[in-house]
PDB file of C-alpha atoms in Angstrom:
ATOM      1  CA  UNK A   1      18.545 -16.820 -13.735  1.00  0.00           C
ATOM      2  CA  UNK A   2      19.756 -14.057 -11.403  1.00  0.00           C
ATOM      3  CA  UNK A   3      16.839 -13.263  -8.585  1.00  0.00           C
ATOM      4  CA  UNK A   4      16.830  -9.657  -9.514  1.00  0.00           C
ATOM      5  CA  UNK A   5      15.788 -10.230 -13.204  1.00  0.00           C
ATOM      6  CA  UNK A   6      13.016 -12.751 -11.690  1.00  0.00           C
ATOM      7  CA  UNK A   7      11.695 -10.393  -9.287  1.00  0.00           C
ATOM      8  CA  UNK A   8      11.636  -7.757 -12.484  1.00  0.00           C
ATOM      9  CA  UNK A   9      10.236  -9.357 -14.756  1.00  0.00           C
ATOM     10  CA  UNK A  10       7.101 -10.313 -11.840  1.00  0.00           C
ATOM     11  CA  UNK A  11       6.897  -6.650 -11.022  1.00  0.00           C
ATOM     12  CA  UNK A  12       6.836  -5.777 -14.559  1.00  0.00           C
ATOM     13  CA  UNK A  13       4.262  -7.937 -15.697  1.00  0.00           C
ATOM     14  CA  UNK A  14       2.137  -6.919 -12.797  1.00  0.00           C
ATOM     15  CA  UNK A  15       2.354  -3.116 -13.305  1.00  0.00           C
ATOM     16  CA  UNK A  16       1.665  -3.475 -16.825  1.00  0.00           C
ATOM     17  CA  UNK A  17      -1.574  -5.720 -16.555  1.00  0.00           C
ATOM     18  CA  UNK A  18      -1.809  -4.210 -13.032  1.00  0.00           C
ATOM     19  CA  UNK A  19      -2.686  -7.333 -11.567  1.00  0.00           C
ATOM     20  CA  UNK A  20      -5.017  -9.085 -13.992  1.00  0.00           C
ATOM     21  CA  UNK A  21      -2.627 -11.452 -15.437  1.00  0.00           C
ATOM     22  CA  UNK A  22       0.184 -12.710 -13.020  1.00  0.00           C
ATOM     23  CA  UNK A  23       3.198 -14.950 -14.450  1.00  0.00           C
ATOM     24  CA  UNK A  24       3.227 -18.975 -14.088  1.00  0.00           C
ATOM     25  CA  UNK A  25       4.637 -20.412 -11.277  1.00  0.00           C
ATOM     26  CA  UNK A  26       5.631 -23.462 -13.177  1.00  0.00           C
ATOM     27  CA  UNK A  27       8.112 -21.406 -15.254  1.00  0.00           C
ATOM     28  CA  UNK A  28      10.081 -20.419 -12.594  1.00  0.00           C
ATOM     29  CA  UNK A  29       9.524 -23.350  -9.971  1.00  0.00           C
ATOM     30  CA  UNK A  30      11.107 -25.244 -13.224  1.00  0.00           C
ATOM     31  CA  UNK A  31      13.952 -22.554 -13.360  1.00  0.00           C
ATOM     32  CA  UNK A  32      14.519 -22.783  -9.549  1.00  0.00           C
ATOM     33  CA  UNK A  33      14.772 -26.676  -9.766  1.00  0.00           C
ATOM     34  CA  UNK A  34      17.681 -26.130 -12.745  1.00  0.00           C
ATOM     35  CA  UNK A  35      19.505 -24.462 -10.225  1.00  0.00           C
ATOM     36  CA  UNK A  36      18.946 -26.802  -7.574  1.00  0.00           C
ATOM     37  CA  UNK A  37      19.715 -29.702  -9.323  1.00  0.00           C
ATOM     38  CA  UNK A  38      23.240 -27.904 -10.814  1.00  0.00           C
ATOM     39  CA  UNK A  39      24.075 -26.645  -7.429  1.00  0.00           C
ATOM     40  CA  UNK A  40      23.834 -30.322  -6.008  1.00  0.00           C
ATOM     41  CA  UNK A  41      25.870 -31.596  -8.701  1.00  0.00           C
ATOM     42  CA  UNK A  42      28.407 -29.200  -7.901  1.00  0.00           C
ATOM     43  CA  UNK A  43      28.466 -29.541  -4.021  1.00  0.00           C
ATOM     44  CA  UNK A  44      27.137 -25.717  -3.630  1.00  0.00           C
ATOM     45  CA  UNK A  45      25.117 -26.510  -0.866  1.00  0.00           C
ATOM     46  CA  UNK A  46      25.022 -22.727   0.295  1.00  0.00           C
ATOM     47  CA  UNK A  47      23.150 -21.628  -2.920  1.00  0.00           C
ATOM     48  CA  UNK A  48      20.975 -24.262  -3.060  1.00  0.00           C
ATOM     49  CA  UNK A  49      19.600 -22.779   0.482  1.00  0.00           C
ATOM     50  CA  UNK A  50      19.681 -19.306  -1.249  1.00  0.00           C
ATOM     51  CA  UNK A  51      17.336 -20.978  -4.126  1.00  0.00           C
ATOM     52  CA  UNK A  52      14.898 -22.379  -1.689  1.00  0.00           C
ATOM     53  CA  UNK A  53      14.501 -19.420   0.472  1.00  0.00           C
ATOM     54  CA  UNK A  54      13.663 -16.963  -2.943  1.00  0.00           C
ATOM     55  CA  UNK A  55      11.090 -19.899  -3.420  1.00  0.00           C
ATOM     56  CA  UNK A  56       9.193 -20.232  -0.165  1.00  0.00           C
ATOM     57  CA  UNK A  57       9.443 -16.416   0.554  1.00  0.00           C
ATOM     58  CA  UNK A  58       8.381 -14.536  -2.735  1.00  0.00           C
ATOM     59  CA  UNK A  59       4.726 -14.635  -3.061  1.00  0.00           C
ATOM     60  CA  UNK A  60       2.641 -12.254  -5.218  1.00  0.00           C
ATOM     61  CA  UNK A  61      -0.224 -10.113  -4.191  1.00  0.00           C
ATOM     62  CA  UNK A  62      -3.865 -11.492  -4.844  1.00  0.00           C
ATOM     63  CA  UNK A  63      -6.109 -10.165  -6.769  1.00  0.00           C
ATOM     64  CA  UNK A  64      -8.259  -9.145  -3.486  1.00  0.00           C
ATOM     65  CA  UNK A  65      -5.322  -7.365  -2.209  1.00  0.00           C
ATOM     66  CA  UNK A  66      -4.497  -5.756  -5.471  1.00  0.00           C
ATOM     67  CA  UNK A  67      -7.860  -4.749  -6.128  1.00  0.00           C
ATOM     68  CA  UNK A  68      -7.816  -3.103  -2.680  1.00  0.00           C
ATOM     69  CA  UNK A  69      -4.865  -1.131  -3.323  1.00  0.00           C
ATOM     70  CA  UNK A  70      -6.291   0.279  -6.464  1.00  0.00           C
ATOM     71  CA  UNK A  71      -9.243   1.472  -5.513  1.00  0.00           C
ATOM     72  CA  UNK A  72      -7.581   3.241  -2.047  1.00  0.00           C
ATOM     73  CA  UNK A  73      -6.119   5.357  -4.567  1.00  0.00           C
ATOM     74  CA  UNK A  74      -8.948   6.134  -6.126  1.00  0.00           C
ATOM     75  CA  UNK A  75     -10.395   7.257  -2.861  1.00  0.00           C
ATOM     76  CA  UNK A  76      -7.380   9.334  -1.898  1.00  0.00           C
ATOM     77  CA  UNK A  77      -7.448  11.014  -5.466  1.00  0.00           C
ATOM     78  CA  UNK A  78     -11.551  11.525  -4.847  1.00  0.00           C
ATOM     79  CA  UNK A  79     -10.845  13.103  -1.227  1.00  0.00           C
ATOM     80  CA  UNK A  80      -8.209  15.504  -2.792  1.00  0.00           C
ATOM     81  CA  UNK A  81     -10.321  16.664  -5.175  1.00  0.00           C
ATOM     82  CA  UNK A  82      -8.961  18.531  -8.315  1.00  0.00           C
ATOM     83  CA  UNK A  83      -7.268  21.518  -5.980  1.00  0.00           C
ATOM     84  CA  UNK A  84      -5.387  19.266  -3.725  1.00  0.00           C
ATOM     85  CA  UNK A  85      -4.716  16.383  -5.578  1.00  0.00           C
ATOM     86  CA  UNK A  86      -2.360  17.548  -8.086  1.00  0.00           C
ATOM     87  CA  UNK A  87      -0.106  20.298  -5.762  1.00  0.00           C
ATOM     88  CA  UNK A  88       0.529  17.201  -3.632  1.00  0.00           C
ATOM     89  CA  UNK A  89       0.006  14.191  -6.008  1.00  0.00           C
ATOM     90  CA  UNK A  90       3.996  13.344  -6.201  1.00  0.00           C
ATOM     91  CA  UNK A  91       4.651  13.635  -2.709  1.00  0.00           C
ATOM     92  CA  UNK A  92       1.614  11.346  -1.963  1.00  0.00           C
ATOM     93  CA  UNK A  93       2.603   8.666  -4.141  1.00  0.00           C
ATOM     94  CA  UNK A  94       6.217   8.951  -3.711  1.00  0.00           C
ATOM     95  CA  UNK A  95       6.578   8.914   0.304  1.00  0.00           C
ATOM     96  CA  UNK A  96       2.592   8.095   1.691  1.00  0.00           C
ATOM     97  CA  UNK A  97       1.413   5.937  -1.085  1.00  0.00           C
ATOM     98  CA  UNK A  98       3.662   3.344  -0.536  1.00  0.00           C
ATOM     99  CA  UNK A  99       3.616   3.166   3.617  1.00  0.00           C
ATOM    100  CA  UNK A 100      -0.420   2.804   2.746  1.00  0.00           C
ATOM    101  CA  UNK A 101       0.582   0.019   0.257  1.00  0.00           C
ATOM    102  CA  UNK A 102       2.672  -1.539   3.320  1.00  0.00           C
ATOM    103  CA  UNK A 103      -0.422  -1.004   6.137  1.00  0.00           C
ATOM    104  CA  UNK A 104      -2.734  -2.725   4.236  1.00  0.00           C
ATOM    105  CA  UNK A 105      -0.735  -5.413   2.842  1.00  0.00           C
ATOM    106  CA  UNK A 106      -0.089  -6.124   6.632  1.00  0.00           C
ATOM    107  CA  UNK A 107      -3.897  -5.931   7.492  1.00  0.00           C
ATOM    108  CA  UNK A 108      -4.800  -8.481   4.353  1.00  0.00           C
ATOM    109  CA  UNK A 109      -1.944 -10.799   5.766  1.00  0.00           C
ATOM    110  CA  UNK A 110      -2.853 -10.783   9.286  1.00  0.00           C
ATOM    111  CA  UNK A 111      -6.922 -10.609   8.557  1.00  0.00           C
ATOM    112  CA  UNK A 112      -8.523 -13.886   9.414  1.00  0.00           C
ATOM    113  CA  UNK A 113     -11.383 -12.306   7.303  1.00  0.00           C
ATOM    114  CA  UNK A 114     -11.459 -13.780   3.559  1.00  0.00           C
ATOM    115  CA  UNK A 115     -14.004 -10.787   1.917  1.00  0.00           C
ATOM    116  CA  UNK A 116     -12.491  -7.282   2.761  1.00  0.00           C
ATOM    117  CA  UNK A 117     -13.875  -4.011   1.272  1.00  0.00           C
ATOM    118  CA  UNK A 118     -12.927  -0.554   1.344  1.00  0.00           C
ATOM    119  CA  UNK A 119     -15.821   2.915   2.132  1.00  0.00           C
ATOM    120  CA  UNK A 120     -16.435   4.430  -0.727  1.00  0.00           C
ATOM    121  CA  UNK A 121     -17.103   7.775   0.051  1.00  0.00           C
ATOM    122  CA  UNK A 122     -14.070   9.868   2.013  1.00  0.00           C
ATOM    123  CA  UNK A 123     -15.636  13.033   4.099  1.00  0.00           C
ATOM    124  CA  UNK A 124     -15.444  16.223   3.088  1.00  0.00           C
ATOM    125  CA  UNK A 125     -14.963  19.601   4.564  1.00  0.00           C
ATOM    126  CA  UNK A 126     -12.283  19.341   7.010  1.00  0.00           C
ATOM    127  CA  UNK A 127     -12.665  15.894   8.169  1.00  0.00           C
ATOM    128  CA  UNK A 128     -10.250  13.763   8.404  1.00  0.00           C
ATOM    129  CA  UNK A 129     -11.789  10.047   6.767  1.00  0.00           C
ATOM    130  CA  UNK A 130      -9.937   8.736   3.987  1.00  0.00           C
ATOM    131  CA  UNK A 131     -11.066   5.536   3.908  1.00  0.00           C
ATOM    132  CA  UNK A 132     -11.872   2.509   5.312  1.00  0.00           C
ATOM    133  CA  UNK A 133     -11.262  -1.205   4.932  1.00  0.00           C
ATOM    134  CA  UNK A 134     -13.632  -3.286   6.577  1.00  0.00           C
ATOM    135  CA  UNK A 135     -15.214  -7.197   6.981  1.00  0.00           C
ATOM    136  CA  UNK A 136     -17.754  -7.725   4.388  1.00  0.00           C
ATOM    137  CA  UNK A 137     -19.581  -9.849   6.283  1.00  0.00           C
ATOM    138  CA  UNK A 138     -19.550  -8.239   9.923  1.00  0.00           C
ATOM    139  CA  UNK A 139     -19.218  -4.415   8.447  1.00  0.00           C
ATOM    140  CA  UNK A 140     -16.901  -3.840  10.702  1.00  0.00           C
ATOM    141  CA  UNK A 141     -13.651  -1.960  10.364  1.00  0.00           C
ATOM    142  CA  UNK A 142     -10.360  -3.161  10.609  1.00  0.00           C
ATOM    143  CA  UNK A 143      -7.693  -0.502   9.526  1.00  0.00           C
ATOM    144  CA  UNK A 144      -9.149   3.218   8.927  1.00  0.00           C
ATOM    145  CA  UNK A 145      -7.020   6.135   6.829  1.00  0.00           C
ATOM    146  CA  UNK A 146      -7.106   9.491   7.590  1.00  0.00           C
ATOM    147  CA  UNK A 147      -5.705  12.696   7.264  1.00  0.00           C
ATOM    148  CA  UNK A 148      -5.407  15.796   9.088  1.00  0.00           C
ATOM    149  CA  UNK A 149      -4.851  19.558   7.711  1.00  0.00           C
ATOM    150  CA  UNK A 150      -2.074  20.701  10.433  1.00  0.00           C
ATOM    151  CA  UNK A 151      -1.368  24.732  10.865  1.00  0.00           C
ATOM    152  CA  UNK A 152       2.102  24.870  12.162  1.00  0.00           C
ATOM    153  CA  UNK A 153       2.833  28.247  13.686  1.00  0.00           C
ATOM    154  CA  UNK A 154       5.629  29.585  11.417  1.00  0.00           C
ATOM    155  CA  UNK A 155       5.858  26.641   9.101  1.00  0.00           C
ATOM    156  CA  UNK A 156       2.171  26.857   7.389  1.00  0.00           C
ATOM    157  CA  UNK A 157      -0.096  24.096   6.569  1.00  0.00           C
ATOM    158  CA  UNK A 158       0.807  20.240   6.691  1.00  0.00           C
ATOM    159  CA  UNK A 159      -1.058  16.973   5.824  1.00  0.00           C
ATOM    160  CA  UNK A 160      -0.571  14.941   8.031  1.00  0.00           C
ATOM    161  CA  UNK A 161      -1.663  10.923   7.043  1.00  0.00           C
ATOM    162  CA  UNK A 162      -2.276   8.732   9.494  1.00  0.00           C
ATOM    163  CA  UNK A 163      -4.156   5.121   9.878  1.00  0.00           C
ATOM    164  CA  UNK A 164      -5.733   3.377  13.175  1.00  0.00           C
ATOM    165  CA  UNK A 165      -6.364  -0.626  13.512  1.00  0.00           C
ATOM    166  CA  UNK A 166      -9.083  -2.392  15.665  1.00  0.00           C
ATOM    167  CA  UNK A 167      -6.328  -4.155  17.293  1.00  0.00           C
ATOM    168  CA  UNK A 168      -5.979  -1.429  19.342  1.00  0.00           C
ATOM    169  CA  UNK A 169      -9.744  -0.490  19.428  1.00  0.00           C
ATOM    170  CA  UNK A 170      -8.893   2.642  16.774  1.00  0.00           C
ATOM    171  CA  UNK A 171      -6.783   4.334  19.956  1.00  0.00           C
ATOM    172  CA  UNK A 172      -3.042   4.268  18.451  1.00  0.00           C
ATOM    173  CA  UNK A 173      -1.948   6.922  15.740  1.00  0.00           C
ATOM    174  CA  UNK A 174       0.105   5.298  12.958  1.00  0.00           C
ATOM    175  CA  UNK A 175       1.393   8.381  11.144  1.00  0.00           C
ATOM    176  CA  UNK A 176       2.485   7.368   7.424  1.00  0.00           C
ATOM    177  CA  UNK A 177       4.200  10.680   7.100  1.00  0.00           C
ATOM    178  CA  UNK A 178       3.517  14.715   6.126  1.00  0.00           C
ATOM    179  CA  UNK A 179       3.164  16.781   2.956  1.00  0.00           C
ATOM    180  CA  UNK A 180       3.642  19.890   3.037  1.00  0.00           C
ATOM    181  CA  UNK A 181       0.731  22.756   1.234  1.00  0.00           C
ATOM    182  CA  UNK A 182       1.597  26.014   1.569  1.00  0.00           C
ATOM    183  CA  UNK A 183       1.353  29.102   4.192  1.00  0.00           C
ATOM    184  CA  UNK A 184      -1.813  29.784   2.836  1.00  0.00           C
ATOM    185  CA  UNK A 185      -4.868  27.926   3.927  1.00  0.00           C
ATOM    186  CA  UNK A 186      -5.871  24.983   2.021  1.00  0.00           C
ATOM    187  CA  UNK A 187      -8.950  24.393   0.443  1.00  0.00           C
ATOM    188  CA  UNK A 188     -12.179  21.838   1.626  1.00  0.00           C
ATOM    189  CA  UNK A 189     -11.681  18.311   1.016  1.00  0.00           C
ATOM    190  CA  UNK A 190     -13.274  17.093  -2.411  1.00  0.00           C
ATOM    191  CA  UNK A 191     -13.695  20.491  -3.832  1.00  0.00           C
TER     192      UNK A 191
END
């Protein structure tokens, strides 16, 4: 089976059941070892490497991570509010969404932490607080989401989305990228 159609049908079955059921290992460990053992027989040593790499590199996201990414939606949808949220909601999930995905797929791998959380309640106003994802056990942050309403002389008014990490004790600005709102100046977070 082609690694494209494997990789599919995994995505697929994810998105649908977004997350709760994830596909057998055995089917395609079995699948991978067909291919192994044909590629042997034929003296294909070169895709037999291939075979093993797609093997020991392709993991799935845990449920954890997944249930992490879902719900920093959720609080990027809540901080929007029903103004912002749907004037920028393709943008967002076409260009930021997906760096976000990225940054905290990176945090979950590199966390030594097994029980991470995310803040519940984004700030309002003009503040910049997204969320959070923190150590359930210490409370203390590791990677924090923000964004900031830019007025660009000229231009108008940008979002600007951005994330910090305690590696760097919350100094460095990670920018994830900007949407643009209008000339016109945008309305309070959450309203």
């Amino acid at each position: 089976m082609k690694k494209w159609i494997q990789k599919f049908l995994v995505s697929a079955v994810a998105v649908v059941t977004l997350g709760v059921i994830t596909p057998s290992h055995t089917i395609w460990n079995n699948i991978l070892s067909d291919e192994q053992a044909s590629a042997k027989s034929q003296n294909i040593g070169e895709d037999t490497q291939h075979s093993t790499y797609i093997e020991s590199t392709f993991e799935e996201p845990t449920q954890p991570e997944v249930d992490l990414i879902v719900e920093a939606k959720e609080q990027a949808y809540q901080k929007f509010g029903s103004r912002i949220g749907p004037k920028i909601q393709e943008d967002f999930d076409t260009h930021i969404f997906p760096k976000i995905q990225e940054a905290i797929d990176q945090t979950v791998t590199n966390a030594e932490v097994q029980q991470l959380a995310i803040t519940e309640n984004p700030s309002g106003n003009y503040a910049e607080k997204m969320f959070n994802i923190y150590d359930e056990q210490t409370g203390k942050d590791l990677i924090r989401f923000h964004v900031r309403t830019e007025n660009r002389p000229g231009e108008g008014y940008y979002y600007n989305f951005h994330y910090h990490t305690a590696e760097d004790q919350f100094a460095t600005h990670h920018n994830l990228g900007d949407v643009y709102w209008s000339k016109n100046k945008p309305p309070k977070w959450l309203s």
